[in-house]
CSV table of C-alpha atoms in Angstrom, one decimal:
chain,number,residue,atom,x,y,z
A,1,MET,CA,-21.4,47.9,-108.5
A,2,ASP,CA,-21.1,44.1,-109.0
A,3,ASP,CA,-24.5,43.7,-107.5
A,4,ALA,CA,-26.2,46.1,-110.0
A,5,PRO,CA,-27.7,43.4,-112.3
A,6,ARG,CA,-29.1,41.5,-109.3
A,7,LEU,CA,-30.4,44.8,-107.7
A,8,ARG,CA,-32.0,45.8,-111.0
A,9,GLU,CA,-33.7,42.5,-111.3
A,10,LEU,CA,-35.1,42.8,-107.7
A,11,MET,CA,-36.4,46.3,-108.4
A,12,GLU,CA,-38.1,45.3,-111.7
A,13,HIS,CA,-39.6,42.3,-110.0
A,14,ALA,CA,-40.9,44.4,-107.1
A,15,PHE,CA,-42.8,46.5,-109.6
A,16,SER,CA,-44.2,43.6,-111.5
A,17,THR,CA,-45.0,41.2,-108.7
A,18,ASN,CA,-48.6,39.9,-108.4
A,19,ASP,CA,-49.5,40.4,-104.8
A,20,SER,CA,-52.9,39.3,-103.4
A,21,ARG,CA,-53.0,42.2,-100.8
A,22,PRO,CA,-55.3,44.9,-102.1
A,23,ASP,CA,-53.6,48.2,-102.7
A,24,TRP,CA,-50.1,46.9,-101.9
A,25,THR,CA,-48.5,47.0,-105.3
A,26,GLY,CA,-50.6,49.8,-106.8
A,27,ASP,CA,-51.1,50.4,-110.5
A,28,ALA,CA,-51.5,47.2,-112.5
A,29,GLU,CA,-50.3,48.8,-115.8
A,30,LEU,CA,-47.3,50.3,-114.2
A,31,ALA,CA,-46.5,46.9,-112.7
A,32,SER,CA,-46.9,45.1,-116.0
A,33,LYS,CA,-44.7,47.5,-118.1
A,34,TYR,CA,-42.0,48.8,-115.7
A,35,THR,CA,-38.5,48.3,-116.9
A,36,LEU,CA,-35.2,49.6,-115.5
A,37,LYS,CA,-32.0,49.6,-117.5
A,38,LEU,CA,-28.8,48.3,-116.0
A,39,GLU,CA,-27.1,51.7,-116.6
A,40,GLN,CA,-29.8,53.4,-114.6
A,41,MET,CA,-29.2,51.1,-111.7
A,42,GLN,CA,-25.5,51.6,-112.0
A,43,MET,CA,-25.8,55.4,-112.0
A,44,GLY,CA,-28.0,55.2,-108.8
A,45,LEU,CA,-25.4,53.0,-107.1
A,46,ALA,CA,-22.6,55.3,-108.1
A,47,LYS,CA,-24.2,58.3,-106.4
A,48,GLU,CA,-21.8,59.5,-103.6
A,49,ASP,CA,-24.5,60.8,-101.4
A,50,LEU,CA,-26.5,57.6,-101.4
A,51,ILE,CA,-25.7,54.3,-99.6
A,52,THR,CA,-27.5,51.1,-100.9
A,53,PHE,CA,-27.7,48.0,-98.7
A,54,ALA,CA,-28.4,44.6,-100.2
A,55,VAL,CA,-29.6,41.9,-97.9
A,56,MET,CA,-28.7,38.3,-98.8
A,57,ASN,CA,-30.0,34.9,-97.8
A,58,GLU,CA,-27.8,32.0,-96.9
A,59,ALA,CA,-27.4,31.0,-100.6
A,60,GLY,CA,-26.1,34.5,-101.5
A,61,ASP,CA,-29.2,35.6,-103.2
A,62,ILE,CA,-30.2,39.3,-102.8
A,63,ILE,CA,-33.6,39.2,-101.1
A,64,ALA,CA,-34.0,42.8,-100.1
A,65,SER,CA,-32.5,46.3,-100.5
A,66,VAL,CA,-32.8,49.8,-99.2
A,67,ALA,CA,-31.0,53.1,-99.9
A,68,VAL,CA,-30.2,55.9,-97.4
A,69,GLY,CA,-28.8,59.4,-97.7
A,70,LYS,CA,-29.5,63.0,-96.7
A,71,LYS,CA,-32.6,64.6,-98.0
A,72,ASP,CA,-31.6,67.3,-100.5
A,73,GLY,CA,-28.4,67.9,-98.6
A,74,GLN,CA,-30.1,68.7,-95.3
A,75,ASP,CA,-27.8,67.8,-92.5
A,76,ASP,CA,-30.5,66.7,-90.0
A,77,VAL,CA,-32.9,65.0,-92.4
A,78,GLY,CA,-32.3,61.5,-93.8
A,79,ARG,CA,-34.0,60.0,-96.9
A,80,ILE,CA,-34.9,56.3,-97.2
A,81,SER,CA,-35.7,55.0,-100.7
A,82,SER,CA,-36.0,51.8,-102.7
A,83,LEU,CA,-37.0,49.6,-99.9
A,84,ILE,CA,-37.7,46.3,-101.7
A,85,VAL,CA,-38.3,42.8,-100.4
A,86,GLN,CA,-38.4,39.8,-102.7
A,87,ASP,CA,-41.8,38.0,-102.8
A,88,ASP,CA,-40.8,34.8,-101.0
A,89,TYR,CA,-39.5,36.9,-98.0
A,90,GLN,CA,-42.5,39.2,-97.6
A,91,ARG,CA,-44.9,39.0,-94.8
A,92,GLY,CA,-42.2,37.5,-92.5
A,93,GLY,CA,-40.8,40.7,-91.0
A,94,VAL,CA,-37.9,41.2,-93.4
A,95,GLY,CA,-39.2,44.6,-94.6
A,96,GLY,CA,-39.6,45.8,-91.1
A,97,GLN,CA,-36.1,44.6,-90.2
A,98,VAL,CA,-34.6,46.3,-93.3
A,99,LEU,CA,-36.4,49.5,-92.6
A,100,THR,CA,-35.3,49.5,-88.9
A,101,TYR,CA,-31.7,48.9,-90.0
A,102,ALA,CA,-31.9,51.9,-92.5
A,103,GLU,CA,-33.4,54.1,-89.8
A,104,GLU,CA,-30.8,53.2,-87.2
A,105,PHE,CA,-27.9,53.6,-89.7
A,106,SER,CA,-29.2,57.0,-90.7
A,107,LYS,CA,-29.6,58.1,-87.1
A,108,LYS,CA,-26.2,56.8,-85.9
A,109,GLU,CA,-24.0,57.2,-89.0
A,110,LEU,CA,-25.5,60.1,-90.7
A,111,GLY,CA,-26.6,61.9,-87.6
A,112,VAL,CA,-30.2,62.7,-88.7
A,113,LYS,CA,-33.1,63.7,-86.5
A,114,LYS,CA,-35.8,63.1,-89.0
A,115,LEU,CA,-36.4,60.6,-91.7
A,116,TRP,CA,-38.2,61.2,-94.9
A,117,LEU,CA,-39.6,58.7,-97.5
A,118,ASN,CA,-42.4,58.4,-100.0
A,119,ALA,CA,-44.7,55.9,-101.5
A,120,LEU,CA,-46.9,55.8,-104.6
A,121,SER,CA,-50.3,57.2,-103.8
A,122,THR,CA,-52.1,54.1,-105.2
A,123,ARG,CA,-50.3,51.9,-102.7
A,124,THR,CA,-52.6,52.6,-99.8
A,125,ALA,CA,-51.7,49.4,-97.9
A,126,LEU,CA,-48.0,50.3,-98.0
A,127,LEU,CA,-48.7,53.8,-96.9
A,128,ALA,CA,-50.6,52.4,-94.0
A,129,TRP,CA,-47.7,50.1,-93.2
A,130,TYR,CA,-45.3,53.1,-93.1
A,131,LYS,CA,-47.8,54.8,-90.7
A,132,SER,CA,-47.8,51.8,-88.5
A,133,ARG,CA,-44.0,52.2,-88.3
A,134,GLY,CA,-44.3,55.8,-87.1
A,135,TYR,CA,-44.2,57.7,-90.3
A,136,ARG,CA,-46.8,60.5,-90.9
A,137,GLU,CA,-47.9,62.2,-94.1
A,138,THR,CA,-46.4,65.6,-94.4
A,139,GLY,CA,-49.2,66.9,-96.7
A,140,GLU,CA,-46.7,67.2,-99.5
A,141,THR,CA,-46.6,65.2,-102.7
A,142,SER,CA,-44.1,64.7,-105.5
A,143,ASP,CA,-44.9,64.3,-109.0
A,144,PHE,CA,-44.7,60.9,-110.6
A,145,PRO,CA,-41.8,60.9,-113.2
A,146,ARG,CA,-44.0,60.1,-116.2
A,147,ASN,CA,-41.2,61.2,-118.6
A,148,TYR,CA,-38.7,58.8,-117.1
A,149,SER,CA,-37.7,56.1,-119.7
A,150,ALA,CA,-38.8,53.2,-117.4
A,151,PHE,CA,-42.4,54.5,-117.5
A,152,ALA,CA,-42.5,55.7,-121.2
A,153,SER,CA,-44.9,52.9,-122.3
A,154,CYS,CA,-47.2,53.4,-119.4
A,155,ASN,CA,-50.4,55.3,-119.3
A,156,ILE,CA,-50.3,56.6,-115.7
A,157,PRO,CA,-53.3,58.4,-114.4
A,158,GLU,CA,-52.8,62.1,-113.8
A,159,ASP,CA,-53.7,61.9,-110.1
A,160,VAL,CA,-50.9,59.3,-109.3
A,161,CYS,CA,-48.1,60.9,-107.3
A,162,PHE,CA,-45.8,60.1,-104.4
A,163,ILE,CA,-47.1,60.8,-100.9
A,164,GLU,CA,-44.2,62.3,-98.8
A,165,MET,CA,-43.9,61.0,-95.2
A,166,MET,CA,-41.7,61.8,-92.3
A,167,LYS,CA,-40.7,60.4,-88.9
A,168,ASP,CA,-38.8,62.0,-86.0
A,169,VAL,CA,-36.0,59.6,-84.9
A,170,ASN,CA,-34.2,61.9,-82.4
A,171,PRO,CA,-36.9,64.1,-80.8
A,172,ALA,CA,-35.6,67.3,-79.2
C-alpha cells in the first residue's frame, strides 16, 4: 500500500505518454485527460484476489508493474492486467520480462493452465506485441468503462473497447 502513490503516477503516465510508435498508446484524447485518484489505486491494491508486482531500478524508482489473479474466480484461468513500463525502460525488453514473470508466477503459484488479458482496441501495435508473445484474440470484447470517473471528461468513440486475448500456458 505504501507504493500506491508511485504506482498511481506510473499508471497515469502510461496513459498520457507521447510515444512515437503508431498505434501503441491508442486514443490521444484519452491519453491527454486520463486521471486516477489515489483512493482508486489503493482499492485496487487492497483486492485480496489480485497480486500487484512493482519492478524497481537500482535507485528504488518503480519502473514497471503488473497485476495477476484468477479470471472471475476460475481455478484454471489466470488474469494479467495493468502491465506498465515507464518510458525510459521501454523498448529494452523490460515489458517482456515483466510479462514472462507474471505468466510464470500465475502458472506455478496460482496453478493456471490458461492466461487471459485484454488491450484497448485502438492499441493495435500492443495487440500485435501480445500476439507475438503467444496470445490470441478470443473473439470476445469488453466494454470500455466510459462512466468510470477517470474517463468522465473524455469523449471516447463508441467503437473503442477491450480486445480479449488468451494463451495456453499448460497445454493438456
